[in-house]
């Protein structure tokens, strides 16, 4: 079967397969977060790369950056409708990983919360 690759599908995979991008989106499924909270949730991710990925996700319309004019200025990142629409995909990846991905020394499934991934409602 010779099947043409859909350009939209190819672009979606290109966006989400960039290192750390999917994990940042997954982290934001829990709701709006400040930069440092995202960074702490992904301890092997450098601040420089996190900043780059957040800008890319904002340009793609997946993440919203909101600046609160307080002293000091507070900035929060959250998923747009486009970003929250990825929740069922992360749920399926979670189920697939529980069934098929093995880690050395692991006795049972370790990530039931991923399989139940649901975006937090917009506040």
PDB file of C-alpha atoms in Angstrom:
ATOM      1  CA  UNK A   1       0.000   0.000   0.000  1.00  0.00           C
ATOM      2  CA  UNK A   2       1.502   3.310  -1.127  1.00  0.00           C
ATOM      3  CA  UNK A   3      -0.035   6.030   0.999  1.00  0.00           C
ATOM      4  CA  UNK A   4       0.698   9.751   0.767  1.00  0.00           C
ATOM      5  CA  UNK A   5       1.570  11.276   4.145  1.00  0.00           C
ATOM      6  CA  UNK A   6      -0.903  13.989   5.111  1.00  0.00           C
ATOM      7  CA  UNK A   7       0.936  17.331   5.500  1.00  0.00           C
ATOM      8  CA  UNK A   8      -1.180  18.254   8.553  1.00  0.00           C
ATOM      9  CA  UNK A   9      -0.367  14.965  10.272  1.00  0.00           C
ATOM     10  CA  UNK A  10       3.303  15.412   9.427  1.00  0.00           C
ATOM     11  CA  UNK A  11       3.269  18.955  10.899  1.00  0.00           C
ATOM     12  CA  UNK A  12       1.513  17.740  14.073  1.00  0.00           C
ATOM     13  CA  UNK A  13       4.125  15.027  14.585  1.00  0.00           C
ATOM     14  CA  UNK A  14       6.896  17.546  13.898  1.00  0.00           C
ATOM     15  CA  UNK A  15       5.527  19.879  16.604  1.00  0.00           C
ATOM     16  CA  UNK A  16       4.957  17.229  19.268  1.00  0.00           C
ATOM     17  CA  UNK A  17       8.075  15.154  18.642  1.00  0.00           C
ATOM     18  CA  UNK A  18      10.489  17.970  19.403  1.00  0.00           C
ATOM     19  CA  UNK A  19      12.386  17.058  22.593  1.00  0.00           C
ATOM     20  CA  UNK A  20      10.480  18.062  25.764  1.00  0.00           C
ATOM     21  CA  UNK A  21       7.482  19.523  23.915  1.00  0.00           C
ATOM     22  CA  UNK A  22       4.998  16.746  24.683  1.00  0.00           C
ATOM     23  CA  UNK A  23       6.103  16.614  28.332  1.00  0.00           C
ATOM     24  CA  UNK A  24       5.602  20.379  28.686  1.00  0.00           C
ATOM     25  CA  UNK A  25       2.097  20.082  27.233  1.00  0.00           C
ATOM     26  CA  UNK A  26       1.370  17.160  29.562  1.00  0.00           C
ATOM     27  CA  UNK A  27       2.605  19.194  32.552  1.00  0.00           C
ATOM     28  CA  UNK A  28       0.243  22.033  31.569  1.00  0.00           C
ATOM     29  CA  UNK A  29      -2.758  19.686  31.441  1.00  0.00           C
ATOM     30  CA  UNK A  30      -2.802  20.130  35.239  1.00  0.00           C
ATOM     31  CA  UNK A  31      -3.700  23.801  34.748  1.00  0.00           C
ATOM     32  CA  UNK A  32      -1.996  27.204  34.474  1.00  0.00           C
ATOM     33  CA  UNK A  33       1.550  27.280  35.823  1.00  0.00           C
ATOM     34  CA  UNK A  34       4.419  29.668  36.256  1.00  0.00           C
ATOM     35  CA  UNK A  35       7.733  29.017  34.526  1.00  0.00           C
ATOM     36  CA  UNK A  36       9.458  27.772  37.683  1.00  0.00           C
ATOM     37  CA  UNK A  37       6.661  25.270  38.404  1.00  0.00           C
ATOM     38  CA  UNK A  38       6.961  23.782  34.918  1.00  0.00           C
ATOM     39  CA  UNK A  39      10.746  23.714  35.283  1.00  0.00           C
ATOM     40  CA  UNK A  40      10.515  21.955  38.672  1.00  0.00           C
ATOM     41  CA  UNK A  41       8.104  19.384  37.228  1.00  0.00           C
ATOM     42  CA  UNK A  42      10.620  18.475  34.521  1.00  0.00           C
ATOM     43  CA  UNK A  43      13.923  18.461  36.431  1.00  0.00           C
ATOM     44  CA  UNK A  44      16.173  17.411  33.520  1.00  0.00           C
ATOM     45  CA  UNK A  45      14.912  20.249  31.318  1.00  0.00           C
ATOM     46  CA  UNK A  46      17.070  23.381  31.213  1.00  0.00           C
ATOM     47  CA  UNK A  47      15.491  26.801  31.613  1.00  0.00           C
ATOM     48  CA  UNK A  48      16.829  27.825  28.194  1.00  0.00           C
ATOM     49  CA  UNK A  49      15.175  24.920  26.398  1.00  0.00           C
ATOM     50  CA  UNK A  50      11.941  25.377  28.383  1.00  0.00           C
ATOM     51  CA  UNK A  51      11.827  29.023  27.326  1.00  0.00           C
ATOM     52  CA  UNK A  52      12.392  28.058  23.665  1.00  0.00           C
ATOM     53  CA  UNK A  53       9.713  25.359  23.729  1.00  0.00           C
ATOM     54  CA  UNK A  54       7.146  27.606  25.437  1.00  0.00           C
ATOM     55  CA  UNK A  55       7.708  30.266  22.748  1.00  0.00           C
ATOM     56  CA  UNK A  56       7.299  27.662  19.998  1.00  0.00           C
ATOM     57  CA  UNK A  57       4.120  26.285  21.595  1.00  0.00           C
ATOM     58  CA  UNK A  58       2.769  29.819  21.944  1.00  0.00           C
ATOM     59  CA  UNK A  59       3.488  30.497  18.255  1.00  0.00           C
ATOM     60  CA  UNK A  60       1.642  27.286  17.347  1.00  0.00           C
ATOM     61  CA  UNK A  61      -1.388  28.382  19.396  1.00  0.00           C
ATOM     62  CA  UNK A  62      -1.051  25.485  21.853  1.00  0.00           C
ATOM     63  CA  UNK A  63       0.089  27.505  24.885  1.00  0.00           C
ATOM     64  CA  UNK A  64      -1.090  30.881  26.141  1.00  0.00           C
ATOM     65  CA  UNK A  65       1.284  33.204  28.008  1.00  0.00           C
ATOM     66  CA  UNK A  66      -0.490  35.592  30.346  1.00  0.00           C
ATOM     67  CA  UNK A  67       1.263  38.512  32.027  1.00  0.00           C
ATOM     68  CA  UNK A  68      -0.251  39.818  35.258  1.00  0.00           C
ATOM     69  CA  UNK A  69       0.730  43.447  35.953  1.00  0.00           C
ATOM     70  CA  UNK A  70       1.649  42.907  39.575  1.00  0.00           C
ATOM     71  CA  UNK A  71       4.784  43.754  41.461  1.00  0.00           C
ATOM     72  CA  UNK A  72       6.770  41.683  40.734  1.00  0.00           C
ATOM     73  CA  UNK A  73       5.260  40.809  37.361  1.00  0.00           C
ATOM     74  CA  UNK A  74       3.674  37.347  37.322  1.00  0.00           C
ATOM     75  CA  UNK A  75       3.610  35.267  34.140  1.00  0.00           C
ATOM     76  CA  UNK A  76       1.531  32.111  33.787  1.00  0.00           C
ATOM     77  CA  UNK A  77       1.392  29.576  31.004  1.00  0.00           C
ATOM     78  CA  UNK A  78      -1.719  27.602  30.174  1.00  0.00           C
ATOM     79  CA  UNK A  79      -3.073  25.471  27.361  1.00  0.00           C
ATOM     80  CA  UNK A  80      -5.389  26.939  24.765  1.00  0.00           C
ATOM     81  CA  UNK A  81      -8.366  24.944  23.472  1.00  0.00           C
ATOM     82  CA  UNK A  82      -5.987  23.607  20.821  1.00  0.00           C
ATOM     83  CA  UNK A  83      -3.597  22.429  23.549  1.00  0.00           C
ATOM     84  CA  UNK A  84      -6.305  20.937  25.771  1.00  0.00           C
ATOM     85  CA  UNK A  85      -7.562  18.963  22.772  1.00  0.00           C
ATOM     86  CA  UNK A  86      -4.379  16.866  23.094  1.00  0.00           C
ATOM     87  CA  UNK A  87      -5.517  15.366  26.437  1.00  0.00           C
ATOM     88  CA  UNK A  88      -7.176  12.253  24.931  1.00  0.00           C
ATOM     89  CA  UNK A  89      -4.032  11.592  22.895  1.00  0.00           C
ATOM     90  CA  UNK A  90      -1.907  11.670  26.052  1.00  0.00           C
ATOM     91  CA  UNK A  91      -4.412   9.336  27.698  1.00  0.00           C
ATOM     92  CA  UNK A  92      -4.010   6.846  24.858  1.00  0.00           C
ATOM     93  CA  UNK A  93      -0.215   7.111  25.011  1.00  0.00           C
ATOM     94  CA  UNK A  94      -0.460   6.471  28.763  1.00  0.00           C
ATOM     95  CA  UNK A  95      -2.557   3.337  28.216  1.00  0.00           C
ATOM     96  CA  UNK A  96      -0.230   2.143  25.468  1.00  0.00           C
ATOM     97  CA  UNK A  97       2.850   2.724  27.644  1.00  0.00           C
ATOM     98  CA  UNK A  98       1.276   0.821  30.557  1.00  0.00           C
ATOM     99  CA  UNK A  99       0.611  -2.145  28.266  1.00  0.00           C
ATOM    100  CA  UNK A 100       3.752  -2.164  26.166  1.00  0.00           C
ATOM    101  CA  UNK A 101       6.647  -0.154  27.613  1.00  0.00           C
ATOM    102  CA  UNK A 102       8.906  -1.967  30.050  1.00  0.00           C
ATOM    103  CA  UNK A 103      11.482  -0.330  32.266  1.00  0.00           C
ATOM    104  CA  UNK A 104      14.340  -2.202  33.943  1.00  0.00           C
ATOM    105  CA  UNK A 105      13.385  -3.334  37.451  1.00  0.00           C
ATOM    106  CA  UNK A 106       9.744  -2.304  37.127  1.00  0.00           C
ATOM    107  CA  UNK A 107       7.201  -4.795  38.456  1.00  0.00           C
ATOM    108  CA  UNK A 108       3.926  -3.166  37.382  1.00  0.00           C
ATOM    109  CA  UNK A 109       2.343  -0.177  35.723  1.00  0.00           C
ATOM    110  CA  UNK A 110       3.626   3.034  37.238  1.00  0.00           C
ATOM    111  CA  UNK A 111       1.618   5.770  35.575  1.00  0.00           C
ATOM    112  CA  UNK A 112      -2.153   5.366  36.011  1.00  0.00           C
ATOM    113  CA  UNK A 113      -2.588   9.162  36.124  1.00  0.00           C
ATOM    114  CA  UNK A 114      -1.291   9.532  32.566  1.00  0.00           C
ATOM    115  CA  UNK A 115      -3.853   7.104  31.175  1.00  0.00           C
ATOM    116  CA  UNK A 116      -6.550   9.220  32.820  1.00  0.00           C
ATOM    117  CA  UNK A 117      -5.139  12.514  31.469  1.00  0.00           C
ATOM    118  CA  UNK A 118      -7.791  15.192  31.424  1.00  0.00           C
ATOM    119  CA  UNK A 119      -7.218  18.913  31.081  1.00  0.00           C
ATOM    120  CA  UNK A 120      -8.159  21.120  33.989  1.00  0.00           C
ATOM    121  CA  UNK A 121     -10.977  23.527  33.131  1.00  0.00           C
ATOM    122  CA  UNK A 122      -9.985  27.005  32.021  1.00  0.00           C
ATOM    123  CA  UNK A 123     -10.080  29.363  34.989  1.00  0.00           C
TER     124      UNK A 123
END
